[in-house]
Amino acid sequence: EAGVTQFPSHSVIEKGQTVTLRCDPISGHDNLYWYRRVMGKEIKFLLHFVKESKQDESGMPNNRFLAERTGGTYSTLKVQPAELEDSGVYFCASSRAPGLPSYNEQFFGPGTRLTVL
Amino acid sequence: AQKVTQAQTEISVVEKEDVTLDCVYETRDTTYYLFWYKQPPSGELVFLIRRNSFDEQNEISGRYSWNFQKSTSSFNFTITASQVVDSAVYFCALSEAMYSGAGSYQLTFGKGTKLSVIP
């Protein structure tokens, strides 16, 4: 079973530019989460999809961030326009549907390191 | 609100020593899950353990053991006879246990403890 994959692994952009991060969850996982770790701080929740629907986006910092999960498969997280404070590592995780074994065990991808200059 | 505190930012031990990573949590939920993840240099977060708040039995898996103490809101992780391959950042995390349909199993993480095992 392939794990969670994220693309790109690194991205360096200038302030004001747009960046799109992609996450491919484990096949069949209904739940998809985005998290972010700003250097020296905790890994913080951004949002949660159940299939293609946004279940909880309470962690999204502001309206410069837009997440989509068309068709309930892969997800994208777009930052437009990027600001210096958006730098950090963006993690994606996926898990099975509630009721299935280990339903709340989240499998994480390797993360995308975003640097905004 | 939920909160996880990992007071140890960095720990260095010599190979074969035992080491304990501390985790203290806060939650108003009566049922919840606690987790430990390992982040090796490659970057991904590797799941180590999940513990339900109803189950206070300690768990051992090879050289790893976990001590869950509900009375002190702690979920400490011990590595026995540490090895160089144990060098990583370790995260403790907390999530709600009851999926209400309107909520989320989002994880609340601590800041992580960087463990360096010196040969």
JSON list of C-alpha atoms in Angstrom, two decimals:
[
{"chain": "A", "resi": 1, "resn": "GLU", "atom": "CA", "xyz": [0.00, 0.00, 0.00]},
{"chain": "A", "resi": 2, "resn": "ALA", "atom": "CA", "xyz": [1.50, 3.31, -1.08]},
{"chain": "A", "resi": 3, "resn": "GLY", "atom": "CA", "xyz": [1.79, 5.94, 1.62]},
{"chain": "A", "resi": 4, "resn": "VAL", "atom": "CA", "xyz": [0.72, 9.56, 1.62]},
{"chain": "A", "resi": 5, "resn": "THR", "atom": "CA", "xyz": [2.67, 11.54, -0.93]},
{"chain": "A", "resi": 6, "resn": "GLN", "atom": "CA", "xyz": [3.20, 15.27, -1.15]},
{"chain": "A", "resi": 7, "resn": "PHE", "atom": "CA", "xyz": [4.51, 17.47, -3.91]},
{"chain": "A", "resi": 8, "resn": "PRO", "atom": "CA", "xyz": [6.74, 19.40, -4.07]},
{"chain": "A", "resi": 9, "resn": "SER", "atom": "CA", "xyz": [9.10, 18.43, -1.28]},
{"chain": "A", "resi": 10, "resn": "HIS", "atom": "CA", "xyz": [10.52, 21.94, -1.19]},
{"chain": "A", "resi": 11, "resn": "SER", "atom": "CA", "xyz": [9.33, 25.26, -2.56]},
{"chain": "A", "resi": 12, "resn": "VAL", "atom": "CA", "xyz": [11.05, 28.61, -2.39]},
{"chain": "A", "resi": 13, "resn": "ILE", "atom": "CA", "xyz": [9.03, 31.60, -3.54]},
{"chain": "A", "resi": 14, "resn": "GLU", "atom": "CA", "xyz": [9.03, 35.34, -3.10]},
{"chain": "A", "resi": 15, "resn": "LYS", "atom": "CA", "xyz": [6.53, 37.26, -1.06]},
{"chain": "A", "resi": 16, "resn": "GLY", "atom": "CA", "xyz": [3.43, 37.96, -3.08]},
{"chain": "A", "resi": 17, "resn": "GLN", "atom": "CA", "xyz": [3.73, 34.93, -5.31]},
{"chain": "A", "resi": 18, "resn": "THR", "atom": "CA", "xyz": [1.35, 31.99, -5.43]},
{"chain": "A", "resi": 19, "resn": "VAL", "atom": "CA", "xyz": [2.19, 28.43, -4.48]},
{"chain": "A", "resi": 20, "resn": "THR", "atom": "CA", "xyz": [0.10, 25.26, -4.73]},
{"chain": "A", "resi": 21, "resn": "LEU", "atom": "CA", "xyz": [0.89, 22.23, -2.64]},
{"chain": "A", "resi": 22, "resn": "ARG", "atom": "CA", "xyz": [-0.47, 18.82, -3.50]},
{"chain": "A", "resi": 23, "resn": "CYS", "atom": "CA", "xyz": [-1.29, 15.82, -1.34]},
{"chain": "A", "resi": 24, "resn": "ASP", "atom": "CA", "xyz": [-2.19, 12.32, -2.51]},
{"chain": "A", "resi": 25, "resn": "PRO", "atom": "CA", "xyz": [-3.69, 10.34, 0.38]},
{"chain": "A", "resi": 26, "resn": "ILE", "atom": "CA", "xyz": [-3.62, 6.59, 0.77]},
{"chain": "A", "resi": 27, "resn": "SER", "atom": "CA", "xyz": [-6.07, 5.09, -1.66]},
{"chain": "A", "resi": 28, "resn": "GLY", "atom": "CA", "xyz": [-9.49, 4.62, -0.11]},
{"chain": "A", "resi": 29, "resn": "HIS", "atom": "CA", "xyz": [-8.93, 6.96, 2.82]},
{"chain": "A", "resi": 30, "resn": "ASP", "atom": "CA", "xyz": [-11.93, 9.25, 3.15]},
{"chain": "A", "resi": 31, "resn": "ASN", "atom": "CA", "xyz": [-10.33, 11.60, 5.65]},
{"chain": "A", "resi": 32, "resn": "LEU", "atom": "CA", "xyz": [-7.63, 14.01, 4.59]},
{"chain": "A", "resi": 33, "resn": "TYR", "atom": "CA", "xyz": [-5.98, 16.53, 6.90]},
{"chain": "A", "resi": 34, "resn": "TRP", "atom": "CA", "xyz": [-3.62, 19.44, 6.37]},
{"chain": "A", "resi": 35, "resn": "TYR", "atom": "CA", "xyz": [-1.27, 20.57, 9.13]},
{"chain": "A", "resi": 36, "resn": "ARG", "atom": "CA", "xyz": [1.51, 23.14, 9.29]},
{"chain": "A", "resi": 37, "resn": "ARG", "atom": "CA", "xyz": [4.63, 23.49, 11.39]},
{"chain": "A", "resi": 38, "resn": "VAL", "atom": "CA", "xyz": [6.16, 26.90, 11.63]},
{"chain": "A", "resi": 39, "resn": "MET", "atom": "CA", "xyz": [9.78, 26.66, 12.79]},
{"chain": "A", "resi": 40, "resn": "GLY", "atom": "CA", "xyz": [10.11, 26.12, 16.51]},
{"chain": "A", "resi": 41, "resn": "LYS", "atom": "CA", "xyz": [6.38, 25.83, 17.03]},
{"chain": "A", "resi": 42, "resn": "GLU", "atom": "CA", "xyz": [3.89, 23.01, 17.26]},
{"chain": "A", "resi": 43, "resn": "ILE", "atom": "CA", "xyz": [2.42, 21.21, 14.30]},
{"chain": "A", "resi": 44, "resn": "LYS", "atom": "CA", "xyz": [-0.95, 22.89, 13.92]},
{"chain": "A", "resi": 45, "resn": "PHE", "atom": "CA", "xyz": [-4.14, 21.68, 12.29]},
{"chain": "A", "resi": 46, "resn": "LEU", "atom": "CA", "xyz": [-5.36, 23.59, 9.25]},
{"chain": "A", "resi": 47, "resn": "LEU", "atom": "CA", "xyz": [-8.34, 21.68, 7.91]},
{"chain": "A", "resi": 48, "resn": "HIS", "atom": "CA", "xyz": [-10.03, 18.35, 7.44]},
{"chain": "A", "resi": 49, "resn": "PHE", "atom": "CA", "xyz": [-11.80, 16.89, 4.40]},
{"chain": "A", "resi": 50, "resn": "VAL", "atom": "CA", "xyz": [-14.19, 13.98, 4.46]},
{"chain": "A", "resi": 51, "resn": "LYS", "atom": "CA", "xyz": [-14.16, 12.85, 0.87]},
{"chain": "A", "resi": 52, "resn": "GLU", "atom": "CA", "xyz": [-14.60, 16.08, -1.10]},
{"chain": "A", "resi": 53, "resn": "SER", "atom": "CA", "xyz": [-16.32, 18.05, 1.67]},
{"chain": "A", "resi": 54, "resn": "LYS", "atom": "CA", "xyz": [-14.61, 20.38, 4.11]},
{"chain": "A", "resi": 55, "resn": "GLN", "atom": "CA", "xyz": [-15.49, 18.98, 7.51]},
{"chain": "A", "resi": 56, "resn": "ASP", "atom": "CA", "xyz": [-13.52, 21.43, 9.61]},
{"chain": "A", "resi": 57, "resn": "GLU", "atom": "CA", "xyz": [-11.48, 24.41, 8.40]},
{"chain": "A", "resi": 58, "resn": "SER", "atom": "CA", "xyz": [-11.16, 26.12, 11.75]},
{"chain": "A", "resi": 59, "resn": "GLY", "atom": "CA", "xyz": [-7.37, 26.08, 11.58]},
{"chain": "A", "resi": 60, "resn": "MET", "atom": "CA", "xyz": [-7.00, 27.95, 8.30]},
{"chain": "A", "resi": 61, "resn": "PRO", "atom": "CA", "xyz": [-5.10, 31.13, 9.16]},
{"chain": "A", "resi": 62, "resn": "ASN", "atom": "CA", "xyz": [-6.78, 33.51, 6.71]},
{"chain": "A", "resi": 63, "resn": "ASN", "atom": "CA", "xyz": [-8.41, 33.78, 3.31]},
{"chain": "A", "resi": 64, "resn": "ARG", "atom": "CA", "xyz": [-5.08, 33.66, 1.49]},
{"chain": "A", "resi": 65, "resn": "PHE", "atom": "CA", "xyz": [-5.25, 29.90, 1.97]},
{"chain": "A", "resi": 66, "resn": "LEU", "atom": "CA", "xyz": [-7.55, 27.82, -0.22]},
{"chain": "A", "resi": 67, "resn": "ALA", "atom": "CA", "xyz": [-7.85, 24.06, -0.01]},
{"chain": "A", "resi": 68, "resn": "GLU", "atom": "CA", "xyz": [-9.68, 21.81, -2.42]},
{"chain": "A", "resi": 69, "resn": "ARG", "atom": "CA", "xyz": [-10.26, 18.11, -2.80]},
{"chain": "A", "resi": 70, "resn": "THR", "atom": "CA", "xyz": [-12.02, 17.61, -6.08]},
{"chain": "A", "resi": 71, "resn": "GLY", "atom": "CA", "xyz": [-13.51, 14.16, -6.51]},
{"chain": "A", "resi": 72, "resn": "GLY", "atom": "CA", "xyz": [-12.47, 13.17, -3.03]},
{"chain": "A", "resi": 73, "resn": "THR", "atom": "CA", "xyz": [-9.03, 11.99, -4.10]},
{"chain": "A", "resi": 74, "resn": "TYR", "atom": "CA", "xyz": [-6.01, 14.25, -4.01]},
{"chain": "A", "resi": 75, "resn": "SER", "atom": "CA", "xyz": [-6.04, 17.65, -2.36]},
{"chain": "A", "resi": 76, "resn": "THR", "atom": "CA", "xyz": [-4.39, 20.96, -3.12]},
{"chain": "A", "resi": 77, "resn": "LEU", "atom": "CA", "xyz": [-3.56, 23.80, -0.79]},
{"chain": "A", "resi": 78, "resn": "LYS", "atom": "CA", "xyz": [-3.00, 27.13, -2.48]},
{"chain": "A", "resi": 79, "resn": "VAL", "atom": "CA", "xyz": [-1.43, 30.13, -0.81]},
{"chain": "A", "resi": 80, "resn": "GLN", "atom": "CA", "xyz": [-2.11, 33.39, -2.65]},
{"chain": "A", "resi": 81, "resn": "PRO", "atom": "CA", "xyz": [-0.42, 35.78, -2.14]},
{"chain": "A", "resi": 82, "resn": "ALA", "atom": "CA", "xyz": [2.26, 34.22, 0.03]},
{"chain": "A", "resi": 83, "resn": "GLU", "atom": "CA", "xyz": [3.61, 36.15, 3.01]},
{"chain": "A", "resi": 84, "resn": "LEU", "atom": "CA", "xyz": [6.83, 35.67, 4.99]},
{"chain": "A", "resi": 85, "resn": "GLU", "atom": "CA", "xyz": [4.97, 34.14, 7.94]},
{"chain": "A", "resi": 86, "resn": "ASP", "atom": "CA", "xyz": [3.63, 31.36, 5.72]},
{"chain": "A", "resi": 87, "resn": "SER", "atom": "CA", "xyz": [7.05, 29.70, 5.72]},
{"chain": "A", "resi": 88, "resn": "GLY", "atom": "CA", "xyz": [7.06, 26.31, 7.35]},
{"chain": "A", "resi": 89, "resn": "VAL", "atom": "CA", "xyz": [6.49, 22.64, 6.69]},
{"chain": "A", "resi": 90, "resn": "TYR", "atom": "CA", "xyz": [3.04, 21.66, 5.46]},
{"chain": "A", "resi": 91, "resn": "PHE", "atom": "CA", "xyz": [2.00, 18.12, 6.29]},
{"chain": "A", "resi": 92, "resn": "CYS", "atom": "CA", "xyz": [-0.84, 16.13, 4.86]},
{"chain": "A", "resi": 93, "resn": "ALA", "atom": "CA", "xyz": [-2.35, 13.10, 6.57]},
{"chain": "A", "resi": 94, "resn": "SER", "atom": "CA", "xyz": [-5.09, 10.64, 5.71]},
{"chain": "A", "resi": 95, "resn": "SER", "atom": "CA", "xyz": [-7.15, 8.11, 7.64]},
{"chain": "A", "resi": 96, "resn": "ARG", "atom": "CA", "xyz": [-9.93, 5.61, 7.10]},
{"chain": "A", "resi": 97, "resn": "ALA", "atom": "CA", "xyz": [-13.63, 6.35, 7.55]},
{"chain": "A", "resi": 98, "resn": "PRO", "atom": "CA", "xyz": [-15.09, 6.20, 11.08]},
{"chain": "A", "resi": 99, "resn": "GLY", "atom": "CA", "xyz": [-16.12, 2.70, 12.10]},
{"chain": "A", "resi": 100, "resn": "LEU", "atom": "CA", "xyz": [-13.29, 1.02, 10.23]},
{"chain": "A", "resi": 101, "resn": "PRO", "atom": "CA", "xyz": [-10.33, -0.42, 12.13]},
{"chain": "A", "resi": 102, "resn": "SER", "atom": "CA", "xyz": [-7.78, 2.18, 13.18]},
{"chain": "A", "resi": 103, "resn": "TYR", "atom": "CA", "xyz": [-10.09, 4.85, 11.79]},
{"chain": "A", "resi": 104, "resn": "ASN", "atom": "CA", "xyz": [-8.43, 7.66, 13.68]},
{"chain": "A", "resi": 105, "resn": "GLU", "atom": "CA", "xyz": [-4.86, 6.65, 12.97]},
{"chain": "A", "resi": 106, "resn": "GLN", "atom": "CA", "xyz": [-3.55, 9.34, 10.71]},
{"chain": "A", "resi": 107, "resn": "PHE", "atom": "CA", "xyz": [-0.85, 8.44, 8.20]},
{"chain": "A", "resi": 108, "resn": "PHE", "atom": "CA", "xyz": [1.38, 11.38, 7.39]},
{"chain": "A", "resi": 109, "resn": "GLY", "atom": "CA", "xyz": [3.23, 12.37, 4.28]},
{"chain": "A", "resi": 110, "resn": "PRO", "atom": "CA", "xyz": [6.81, 13.68, 4.28]},
{"chain": "A", "resi": 111, "resn": "GLY", "atom": "CA", "xyz": [5.67, 17.28, 4.17]},
{"chain": "A", "resi": 112, "resn": "THR", "atom": "CA", "xyz": [6.38, 20.21, 1.87]},
{"chain": "A", "resi": 113, "resn": "ARG", "atom": "CA", "xyz": [8.91, 22.72, 3.12]},
{"chain": "A", "resi": 114, "resn": "LEU", "atom": "CA", "xyz": [7.78, 26.17, 2.01]},
{"chain": "A", "resi": 115, "resn": "THR", "atom": "CA", "xyz": [10.14, 29.13, 2.20]},
{"chain": "A", "resi": 116, "resn": "VAL", "atom": "CA", "xyz": [8.81, 32.59, 1.45]},
{"chain": "A", "resi": 117, "resn": "LEU", "atom": "CA", "xyz": [11.53, 35.19, 0.86]},
{"chain": "B", "resi": 1, "resn": "ALA", "atom": "CA", "xyz": [-9.22, 23.72, 24.49]},
{"chain": "B", "resi": 2, "resn": "GLN", "atom": "CA", "xyz": [-6.70, 20.95, 24.15]},
{"chain": "B", "resi": 3, "resn": "LYS", "atom": "CA", "xyz": [-3.02, 21.39, 24.84]},
{"chain": "B", "resi": 4, "resn": "VAL", "atom": "CA", "xyz": [0.01, 19.10, 24.78]},
{"chain": "B", "resi": 5, "resn": "THR", "atom": "CA", "xyz": [3.25, 20.02, 26.49]},
{"chain": "B", "resi": 6, "resn": "GLN", "atom": "CA", "xyz": [6.58, 18.38, 25.81]},
{"chain": "B", "resi": 7, "resn": "ALA", "atom": "CA", "xyz": [8.89, 20.21, 28.16]},
{"chain": "B", "resi": 8, "resn": "GLN", "atom": "CA", "xyz": [12.09, 18.62, 26.86]},
{"chain": "B", "resi": 9, "resn": "THR", "atom": "CA", "xyz": [13.18, 20.38, 23.71]},
{"chain": "B", "resi": 10, "resn": "GLU", "atom": "CA", "xyz": [16.32, 18.32, 23.12]},
{"chain": "B", "resi": 11, "resn": "ILE", "atom": "CA", "xyz": [17.81, 15.27, 24.79]},
{"chain": "B", "resi": 12, "resn": "SER", "atom": "CA", "xyz": [21.16, 13.61, 24.13]},
{"chain": "B", "resi": 13, "resn": "VAL", "atom": "CA", "xyz": [21.99, 10.15, 25.39]},
{"chain": "B", "resi": 14, "resn": "VAL", "atom": "CA", "xyz": [24.79, 7.71, 24.79]},
{"chain": "B", "resi": 15, "resn": "GLU", "atom": "CA", "xyz": [23.88, 4.55, 22.95]},
{"chain": "B", "resi": 16, "resn": "LYS", "atom": "CA", "xyz": [22.42, 1.80, 25.15]},
{"chain": "B", "resi": 17, "resn": "GLU", "atom": "CA", "xyz": [21.18, 4.26, 27.75]},
{"chain": "B", "resi": 18, "resn": "ASP", "atom": "CA", "xyz": [17.49, 4.37, 28.60]},
{"chain": "B", "resi": 19, "resn": "VAL", "atom": "CA", "xyz": [15.64, 7.60, 27.91]},
{"chain": "B", "resi": 20, "resn": "THR", "atom": "CA", "xyz": [12.18, 8.87, 28.82]},
{"chain": "B", "resi": 21, "resn": "LEU", "atom": "CA", "xyz": [10.34, 11.51, 26.82]},
{"chain": "B", "resi": 22, "resn": "ASP", "atom": "CA", "xyz": [7.74, 13.40, 28.80]},
{"chain": "B", "resi": 23, "resn": "CYS", "atom": "CA", "xyz": [4.28, 14.39, 27.62]},
{"chain": "B", "resi": 24, "resn": "VAL", "atom": "CA", "xyz": [1.64, 16.24, 29.63]},
{"chain": "B", "resi": 25, "resn": "TYR", "atom": "CA", "xyz": [-1.75, 17.04, 28.17]},
{"chain": "B", "resi": 26, "resn": "GLU", "atom": "CA", "xyz": [-4.82, 19.13, 28.91]},
{"chain": "B", "resi": 27, "resn": "THR", "atom": "CA", "xyz": [-8.32, 18.43, 27.68]},
{"chain": "B", "resi": 28, "resn": "ARG", "atom": "CA", "xyz": [-11.90, 18.93, 28.81]},
{"chain": "B", "resi": 29, "resn": "ASP", "atom": "CA", "xyz": [-13.02, 15.84, 26.93]},
{"chain": "B", "resi": 30, "resn": "THR", "atom": "CA", "xyz": [-13.80, 12.79, 29.03]},
{"chain": "B", "resi": 31, "resn": "THR", "atom": "CA", "xyz": [-12.80, 10.49, 26.21]},
{"chain": "B", "resi": 32, "resn": "TYR", "atom": "CA", "xyz": [-9.81, 11.11, 24.03]},
{"chain": "B", "resi": 33, "resn": "TYR", "atom": "CA", "xyz": [-6.89, 9.47, 22.27]},
{"chain": "B", "resi": 34, "resn": "LEU", "atom": "CA", "xyz": [-3.20, 10.00, 22.84]},
{"chain": "B", "resi": 35, "resn": "PHE", "atom": "CA", "xyz": [-0.54, 9.36, 20.23]},
{"chain": "B", "resi": 36, "resn": "TRP", "atom": "CA", "xyz": [3.19, 9.32, 19.76]},
{"chain": "B", "resi": 37, "resn": "TYR", "atom": "CA", "xyz": [4.79, 9.97, 16.38]},
{"chain": "B", "resi": 38, "resn": "LYS", "atom": "CA", "xyz": [8.42, 9.75, 15.34]},
{"chain": "B", "resi": 39, "resn": "GLN", "atom": "CA", "xyz": [9.90, 12.12, 12.76]},
{"chain": "B", "resi": 40, "resn": "PRO", "atom": "CA", "xyz": [13.19, 10.74, 11.42]},
{"chain": "B", "resi": 41, "resn": "PRO", "atom": "CA", "xyz": [15.52, 12.93, 9.33]},
{"chain": "B", "resi": 42, "resn": "SER", "atom": "CA", "xyz": [13.60, 11.94, 6.20]},
{"chain": "B", "resi": 43, "resn": "GLY", "atom": "CA", "xyz": [10.76, 14.14, 7.45]},
{"chain": "B", "resi": 44, "resn": "GLU", "atom": "CA", "xyz": [7.61, 12.03, 7.51]},
{"chain": "B", "resi": 45, "resn": "LEU", "atom": "CA", "xyz": [5.73, 11.46, 10.74]},
{"chain": "B", "resi": 46, "resn": "VAL", "atom": "CA", "xyz": [5.70, 7.78, 11.67]},
{"chain": "B", "resi": 47, "resn": "PHE", "atom": "CA", "xyz": [2.92, 6.53, 13.89]},
{"chain": "B", "resi": 48, "resn": "LEU", "atom": "CA", "xyz": [4.14, 4.73, 17.03]},
{"chain": "B", "resi": 49, "resn": "ILE", "atom": "CA", "xyz": [1.17, 4.25, 19.32]},
{"chain": "B", "resi": 50, "resn": "ARG", "atom": "CA", "xyz": [-2.46, 5.22, 19.97]},
{"chain": "B", "resi": 51, "resn": "ARG", "atom": "CA", "xyz": [-3.97, 4.97, 23.45]},
{"chain": "B", "resi": 52, "resn": "ASN", "atom": "CA", "xyz": [-7.62, 5.40, 24.40]},
{"chain": "B", "resi": 53, "resn": "SER", "atom": "CA", "xyz": [-8.28, 7.38, 27.56]},
{"chain": "B", "resi": 54, "resn": "PHE", "atom": "CA", "xyz": [-10.21, 4.45, 29.00]},
{"chain": "B", "resi": 55, "resn": "ASP", "atom": "CA", "xyz": [-7.22, 2.18, 28.82]},
{"chain": "B", "resi": 56, "resn": "GLU", "atom": "CA", "xyz": [-4.60, 3.05, 31.42]},
{"chain": "B", "resi": 57, "resn": "GLN", "atom": "CA", "xyz": [-2.59, -0.11, 31.00]},
{"chain": "B", "resi": 58, "resn": "ASN", "atom": "CA", "xyz": [1.01, 0.51, 30.15]},
{"chain": "B", "resi": 59, "resn": "GLU", "atom": "CA", "xyz": [2.19, -0.85, 26.84]},
{"chain": "B", "resi": 60, "resn": "ILE", "atom": "CA", "xyz": [5.47, -2.34, 25.76]},
{"chain": "B", "resi": 61, "resn": "SER", "atom": "CA", "xyz": [6.58, -2.90, 22.19]},
{"chain": "B", "resi": 62, "resn": "GLY", "atom": "CA", "xyz": [10.12, -4.19, 21.96]},
{"chain": "B", "resi": 63, "resn": "ARG", "atom": "CA", "xyz": [12.42, -1.48, 23.35]},
{"chain": "B", "resi": 64, "resn": "TYR", "atom": "CA", "xyz": [9.57, 1.03, 23.49]},
{"chain": "B", "resi": 65, "resn": "SER", "atom": "CA", "xyz": [7.20, 1.44, 26.41]},
{"chain": "B", "resi": 66, "resn": "TRP", "atom": "CA", "xyz": [4.52, 3.94, 27.28]},
{"chain": "B", "resi": 67, "resn": "ASN", "atom": "CA", "xyz": [3.28, 4.99, 30.70]},
{"chain": "B", "resi": 68, "resn": "PHE", "atom": "CA", "xyz": [-0.21, 6.52, 30.72]},
{"chain": "B", "resi": 69, "resn": "GLN", "atom": "CA", "xyz": [-1.17, 8.18, 34.00]},
{"chain": "B", "resi": 70, "resn": "LYS", "atom": "CA", "xyz": [-4.59, 9.76, 33.82]},
{"chain": "B", "resi": 71, "resn": "SER", "atom": "CA", "xyz": [-4.25, 11.17, 37.34]},
{"chain": "B", "resi": 72, "resn": "THR", "atom": "CA", "xyz": [-1.32, 13.34, 36.27]},
{"chain": "B", "resi": 73, "resn": "SER", "atom": "CA", "xyz": [-2.44, 13.78, 32.63]},
{"chain": "B", "resi": 74, "resn": "SER", "atom": "CA", "xyz": [0.80, 12.32, 31.41]},
{"chain": "B", "resi": 75, "resn": "PHE", "atom": "CA", "xyz": [1.70, 9.90, 28.63]},
{"chain": "B", "resi": 76, "resn": "ASN", "atom": "CA", "xyz": [5.42, 9.31, 28.82]},
{"chain": "B", "resi": 77, "resn": "PHE", "atom": "CA", "xyz": [7.50, 7.33, 26.35]},
{"chain": "B", "resi": 78, "resn": "THR", "atom": "CA", "xyz": [10.57, 5.32, 27.32]},
{"chain": "B", "resi": 79, "resn": "ILE", "atom": "CA", "xyz": [13.15, 3.87, 24.98]},
{"chain": "B", "resi": 80, "resn": "THR", "atom": "CA", "xyz": [15.23, 1.15, 26.57]},
{"chain": "B", "resi": 81, "resn": "ALA", "atom": "CA", "xyz": [18.79, 0.50, 25.40]},
{"chain": "B", "resi": 82, "resn": "SER", "atom": "CA", "xyz": [18.68, 3.37, 22.92]},
{"chain": "B", "resi": 83, "resn": "GLN", "atom": "CA", "xyz": [20.22, 2.99, 19.49]},
{"chain": "B", "resi": 84, "resn": "VAL", "atom": "CA", "xyz": [21.50, 5.51, 16.97]},
{"chain": "B", "resi": 85, "resn": "VAL", "atom": "CA", "xyz": [18.49, 4.77, 14.75]},
{"chain": "B", "resi": 86, "resn": "ASP", "atom": "CA", "xyz": [16.27, 6.16, 17.50]},
{"chain": "B", "resi": 87, "resn": "SER", "atom": "CA", "xyz": [17.63, 9.63, 16.79]},
{"chain": "B", "resi": 88, "resn": "ALA", "atom": "CA", "xyz": [14.62, 11.67, 15.66]},
{"chain": "B", "resi": 89, "resn": "VAL", "atom": "CA", "xyz": [12.08, 14.22, 16.76]},
{"chain": "B", "resi": 90, "resn": "TYR", "atom": "CA", "xyz": [9.27, 12.66, 18.76]},
{"chain": "B", "resi": 91, "resn": "PHE", "atom": "CA", "xyz": [5.83, 14.22, 18.96]},
{"chain": "B", "resi": 92, "resn": "CYS", "atom": "CA", "xyz": [3.08, 13.55, 21.46]},
{"chain": "B", "resi": 93, "resn": "ALA", "atom": "CA", "xyz": [-0.46, 14.32, 20.25]},
{"chain": "B", "resi": 94, "resn": "LEU", "atom": "CA", "xyz": [-4.06, 14.31, 21.45]},
{"chain": "B", "resi": 95, "resn": "SER", "atom": "CA", "xyz": [-7.41, 14.00, 19.69]},
{"chain": "B", "resi": 96, "resn": "GLU", "atom": "CA", "xyz": [-11.05, 13.74, 20.66]},
{"chain": "B", "resi": 97, "resn": "ALA", "atom": "CA", "xyz": [-12.44, 10.24, 20.69]},
{"chain": "B", "resi": 98, "resn": "MET", "atom": "CA", "xyz": [-16.07, 10.68, 19.78]},
{"chain": "B", "resi": 99, "resn": "TYR", "atom": "CA", "xyz": [-16.74, 11.43, 16.15]},
{"chain": "B", "resi": 100, "resn": "SER", "atom": "CA", "xyz": [-19.83, 13.60, 16.28]},
{"chain": "B", "resi": 101, "resn": "GLY", "atom": "CA", "xyz": [-20.07, 13.99, 12.54]},
{"chain": "B", "resi": 102, "resn": "ALA", "atom": "CA", "xyz": [-19.71, 17.70, 12.90]},
{"chain": "B", "resi": 103, "resn": "GLY", "atom": "CA", "xyz": [-16.31, 17.51, 14.50]},
{"chain": "B", "resi": 104, "resn": "SER", "atom": "CA", "xyz": [-12.93, 16.30, 13.47]},
{"chain": "B", "resi": 105, "resn": "TYR", "atom": "CA", "xyz": [-10.26, 13.97, 14.71]},
{"chain": "B", "resi": 106, "resn": "GLN", "atom": "CA", "xyz": [-7.71, 16.72, 14.32]},
{"chain": "B", "resi": 107, "resn": "LEU", "atom": "CA", "xyz": [-4.55, 16.14, 16.28]},
{"chain": "B", "resi": 108, "resn": "THR", "atom": "CA", "xyz": [-3.21, 18.62, 18.80]},
{"chain": "B", "resi": 109, "resn": "PHE", "atom": "CA", "xyz": [0.56, 18.26, 18.92]},
{"chain": "B", "resi": 110, "resn": "GLY", "atom": "CA", "xyz": [3.25, 19.14, 21.38]},
{"chain": "B", "resi": 111, "resn": "LYS", "atom": "CA", "xyz": [6.33, 20.99, 20.15]},
{"chain": "B", "resi": 112, "resn": "GLY", "atom": "CA", "xyz": [8.33, 17.79, 19.91]},
{"chain": "B", "resi": 113, "resn": "THR", "atom": "CA", "xyz": [11.45, 16.48, 21.61]},
{"chain": "B", "resi": 114, "resn": "LYS", "atom": "CA", "xyz": [14.60, 16.05, 19.55]},
{"chain": "B", "resi": 115, "resn": "LEU", "atom": "CA", "xyz": [16.43, 12.93, 20.67]},
{"chain": "B", "resi": 116, "resn": "SER", "atom": "CA", "xyz": [20.06, 12.43, 19.71]},
{"chain": "B", "resi": 117, "resn": "VAL", "atom": "CA", "xyz": [21.62, 9.08, 20.44]},
{"chain": "B", "resi": 118, "resn": "ILE", "atom": "CA", "xyz": [25.39, 9.27, 20.42]},
{"chain": "B", "resi": 119, "resn": "PRO", "atom": "CA", "xyz": [27.35, 6.18, 19.44]}
]
